[in-house]
Amino acid sequence: MKLEQLINVVDKIDSFKRFGRVKRVVGLMIESQGPESSIGDVCIIHIGKGRTRRIHAEVVGFKNENVILMPYTDVQDISPGSLVETTSRPLEVKIGQGLIGKAIDSLGQPLDGANLPKGLTPVLTEQTPPNPLKRPPISEPIEVGVRMIDSLLTVGNGQRVGIFAGSGVGKSTLLGMIARNTNADLNVIALIGERGREVREFIERDLGPEGLKRSIVVVATSDQPALMRIKGAYTATAIAEYFRDKGLNVMLMMDSVTRVAMAQREVGLAIGEPPTTKGYTPSVFGVLPKLLERTGTNEFGSITAFYTVLVDGDDMNEPIADTVRGILDGHFVLDRALANKGQYPAINVLKSVSRVMNHIADASHIKSAEKVREMLSTYINAEDLINIGAYKRGSSMEIDEAIRLYPSIISFLKQETNEKISILESIGQLKGLARKGE
């Protein structure tokens, strides 16, 4: 029986190697005559004298019976006639326990130049989202260790949340706090399109040794080709999926999904897609749901995901922000005005929402959160009158109460970056604050 199985395996092996030739290169687009391949297949371009160097590229389209490729690295030294060999397989990365505590690139290779540990499993980077009917409902909260989130914007185990912010408002610091303080089994952190300087700063300062020892960091810096930035998002998601299928509760953090969309726009424009809203191609709005829907719960474990979204000019209704907000299960808005006042985390509670909070929090918790939100909203609405001295005490009991408790509310919302607090403590402090207003 074993011999028959071996014969069947051998019969299925494709023993032919298929080759093509580079015809032209335009920007980052490589057009070759052949080889026979499919969309998503990885090809190897042999360059240099004696074909000693190899560049990996991916098939992204076809034009007039020619193959269009995008490289994972630079395109220097490619010349007309360079040999193109297809692997007949899409991109795979090796995943396993040995990656925990390491920083890797989009192709799964360690950034420090070390060899990959042994015992890893090859996994395709592009997977289909779980069957909707096999997704267990989100039924319990997950602790993120940020008082404002755990109490007023409670996140469920397997929820997907967008963090919407302009540049320099503190989203990387917030992600570092969550990575250090969460009670998830494993963090997978994707740094997509980051400045090279910020990568080491994030790992050493924001994440720290405590966070790194239970994290896997996937890095695709802004100087890398568009395809590497896209694959960074896919690789990080595939790693999270691998550990979810092992039964773990995984925390995936991607900074930022906007740069993934920008990279996909570059690829789309290069292969001839028409630009639509703000220059984004139709494929961008097809890729985003497929990427974001891969996270969440399945029958084995869960992926709780935080995706940062860079809002252009703090415009919350720009195309990518609007699309992502419609896909995810909640959104946290980082407000530049709050950051300028020195309130960190600079989350605007009144503009933020967790769509599953009402299903995972008890009645007293929800009531307390609503009371604090109401008092904060009352103060914000009357703030201009209060500041210019036009409001007279006694005119409104609600405004008087909001003025009295506003300093306590702001003190509750602030948290030092190295301050760790459990979800039970956060909810207890919230209920105590709400009782002061009764």
Tab-separated table of N, CA, C and O in Angstrom, residues 387-427:
chain	number	residue	atom	x	y	z
A	387	ASN	N	-16.132	78.346	29.350
A	387	ASN	CA	-14.816	78.992	29.227
A	387	ASN	C	-14.898	80.511	29.129
A	387	ASN	O	-13.996	81.211	29.592
A	388	ILE	N	-15.972	81.026	28.530
A	388	ILE	CA	-16.077	82.493	28.398
A	388	ILE	C	-16.866	83.109	29.553
A	388	ILE	O	-17.082	84.326	29.582
A	389	GLY	N	-17.267	82.261	30.491
A	389	GLY	CA	-17.970	82.765	31.680
A	389	GLY	C	-19.419	83.097	31.447
A	389	GLY	O	-20.049	83.789	32.268
A	390	ALA	N	-20.007	82.597	30.342
A	390	ALA	CA	-21.410	82.900	30.039
A	390	ALA	C	-22.374	81.975	30.770
A	390	ALA	O	-23.581	82.253	30.806
A	391	TYR	N	-21.856	80.857	31.294
A	391	TYR	CA	-22.749	79.940	32.013
A	391	TYR	C	-22.775	80.304	33.496
A	391	TYR	O	-21.731	80.495	34.127
A	392	LYS	N	-23.991	80.396	34.045
A	392	LYS	CA	-24.165	80.687	35.465
A	392	LYS	C	-24.538	79.407	36.191
A	392	LYS	O	-25.458	78.697	35.783
A	393	ARG	N	-23.806	79.114	37.248
A	393	ARG	CA	-24.086	77.914	38.032
A	393	ARG	C	-25.530	77.949	38.540
A	393	ARG	O	-26.034	78.994	38.965
A	394	GLY	N	-26.157	76.798	38.492
A	394	GLY	CA	-27.552	76.676	38.920
A	394	GLY	C	-28.523	76.717	37.768
A	394	GLY	O	-29.711	76.394	37.938
A	395	SER	N	-28.048	77.099	36.576
A	395	SER	CA	-28.941	77.152	35.413
A	395	SER	C	-29.360	75.746	34.967
A	395	SER	O	-30.457	75.561	34.444
A	396	SER	N	-28.464	74.776	35.149
A	396	SER	CA	-28.761	73.395	34.746
A	396	SER	C	-28.086	72.441	35.723
A	396	SER	O	-26.870	72.520	35.925
A	397	MET	N	-28.879	71.543	36.303
A	397	MET	CA	-28.316	70.572	37.241
A	397	MET	C	-27.328	69.644	36.529
A	397	MET	O	-26.312	69.256	37.092
A	398	GLU	N	-27.661	69.275	35.262
A	398	GLU	CA	-26.789	68.350	34.515
A	398	GLU	C	-25.427	68.984	34.235
A	398	GLU	O	-24.384	68.339	34.400
A	399	ILE	N	-25.437	70.261	33.838
A	399	ILE	CA	-24.161	70.932	33.544
A	399	ILE	C	-23.374	71.150	34.833
A	399	ILE	O	-22.145	70.971	34.858
A	400	ASP	N	-24.056	71.501	35.926
A	400	ASP	CA	-23.367	71.666	37.211
A	400	ASP	C	-22.685	70.369	37.626
A	400	ASP	O	-21.546	70.377	38.098
A	401	GLU	N	-23.398	69.267	37.452
A	401	GLU	CA	-22.841	67.959	37.809
A	401	GLU	C	-21.647	67.618	36.910
A	401	GLU	O	-20.619	67.121	37.381
A	402	ALA	N	-21.763	67.934	35.611
A	402	ALA	CA	-20.672	67.652	34.672
A	402	ALA	C	-19.441	68.483	35.006
A	402	ALA	O	-18.305	67.978	34.938
A	403	ILE	N	-19.643	69.756	35.380
A	403	ILE	CA	-18.513	70.614	35.753
A	403	ILE	C	-17.814	70.064	36.985
A	403	ILE	O	-16.575	70.044	37.065
A	404	ARG	N	-18.601	69.584	37.936
A	404	ARG	CA	-18.029	69.065	39.183
A	404	ARG	C	-17.200	67.812	38.941
A	404	ARG	O	-16.138	67.630	39.550
A	405	LEU	N	-17.665	66.960	38.038
A	405	LEU	CA	-16.994	65.666	37.846
A	405	LEU	C	-15.999	65.653	36.684
A	405	LEU	O	-15.293	64.676	36.498
A	406	TYR	N	-15.934	66.739	35.908
A	406	TYR	CA	-15.060	66.742	34.733
A	406	TYR	C	-13.596	66.454	35.077
A	406	TYR	O	-12.966	65.624	34.398
A	407	PRO	N	-13.015	67.078	36.111
A	407	PRO	CA	-11.615	66.744	36.445
A	407	PRO	C	-11.419	65.266	36.777
A	407	PRO	O	-10.401	64.663	36.392
A	408	SER	N	-12.397	64.664	37.473
A	408	SER	CA	-12.292	63.233	37.809
A	408	SER	C	-12.379	62.372	36.549
A	408	SER	O	-11.683	61.359	36.433
A	409	ILE	N	-13.234	62.779	35.596
A	409	ILE	CA	-13.372	62.012	34.354
A	409	ILE	C	-12.079	62.072	33.551
A	409	ILE	O	-11.594	61.044	33.050
A	410	ILE	N	-11.484	63.256	33.424
A	410	ILE	CA	-10.237	63.393	32.669
A	410	ILE	C	-9.119	62.601	33.330
A	410	ILE	O	-8.308	61.940	32.662
A	411	SER	N	-9.058	62.637	34.657
A	411	SER	CA	-8.055	61.862	35.384
A	411	SER	C	-8.239	60.364	35.132
A	411	SER	O	-7.262	59.622	34.994
A	412	PHE	N	-9.498	59.932	35.049
A	412	PHE	CA	-9.801	58.524	34.759
A	412	PHE	C	-9.359	58.148	33.348
A	412	PHE	O	-8.839	57.044	33.119
A	413	LEU	N	-9.554	59.042	32.380
A	413	LEU	CA	-9.238	58.734	30.982
A	413	LEU	C	-7.736	58.714	30.711
A	413	LEU	O	-7.286	58.041	29.788
A	414	LYS	N	-6.955	59.444	31.497
A	414	LYS	CA	-5.502	59.475	31.285
A	414	LYS	C	-4.844	58.216	31.844
A	414	LYS	O	-5.301	57.646	32.835
A	415	GLN	N	-3.758	57.806	31.220
A	415	GLN	CA	-2.998	56.653	31.707
A	415	GLN	C	-1.556	56.763	31.228
A	415	GLN	O	-1.298	57.023	30.045
A	416	GLU	N	-0.621	56.561	32.152
A	416	GLU	CA	0.795	56.572	31.790
A	416	GLU	C	1.112	55.353	30.915
A	416	GLU	O	0.487	54.294	31.058
A	417	THR	N	2.089	55.496	30.034
A	417	THR	CA	2.398	54.409	29.099
A	417	THR	C	2.896	53.156	29.805
A	417	THR	O	2.702	52.045	29.316
A	418	ASN	N	3.544	53.310	30.962
A	418	ASN	CA	4.058	52.147	31.691
A	418	ASN	C	3.121	51.696	32.805
A	418	ASN	O	3.475	50.844	33.602
A	419	GLU	N	1.926	52.277	32.857
A	419	GLU	CA	0.958	51.909	33.898
A	419	GLU	C	0.139	50.715	33.428
A	419	GLU	O	-0.465	50.740	32.354
A	420	LYS	N	0.103	49.678	34.232
A	420	LYS	CA	-0.651	48.478	33.883
A	420	LYS	C	-1.823	48.334	34.836
A	420	LYS	O	-1.658	48.436	36.048
A	421	ILE	N	-3.004	48.096	34.308
A	421	ILE	CA	-4.208	47.986	35.130
A	421	ILE	C	-5.092	46.885	34.552
A	421	ILE	O	-5.249	46.775	33.328
A	422	SER	N	-5.652	46.064	35.422
A	422	SER	CA	-6.473	44.941	34.960
A	422	SER	C	-7.860	45.428	34.551
A	422	SER	O	-8.297	46.516	34.931
A	423	ILE	N	-8.571	44.598	33.801
A	423	ILE	CA	-9.902	44.965	33.343
A	423	ILE	C	-10.874	45.083	34.508
A	423	ILE	O	-11.763	45.942	34.523
A	424	LEU	N	-10.709	44.244	35.535
A	424	LEU	CA	-11.585	44.316	36.713
A	424	LEU	C	-11.377	45.622	37.464
A	424	LEU	O	-12.346	46.251	37.918
A	425	GLU	N	-10.126	46.059	37.594
A	425	GLU	CA	-9.845	47.342	38.243
A	425	GLU	C	-10.424	48.491	37.425
A	425	GLU	O	-10.991	49.448	37.987
A	426	SER	N	-10.287	48.428	36.115
A	426	SER	CA	-10.808	49.488	35.248
A	426	SER	C	-12.317	49.626	35.396
A	426	SER	O	-12.850	50.739	35.534
A	427	ILE	N	-13.016	48.494	35.367
A	427	ILE	CA	-14.480	48.533	35.475
A	427	ILE	C	-14.894	49.006	36.868
A	427	ILE	O	-15.860	49.770	37.018
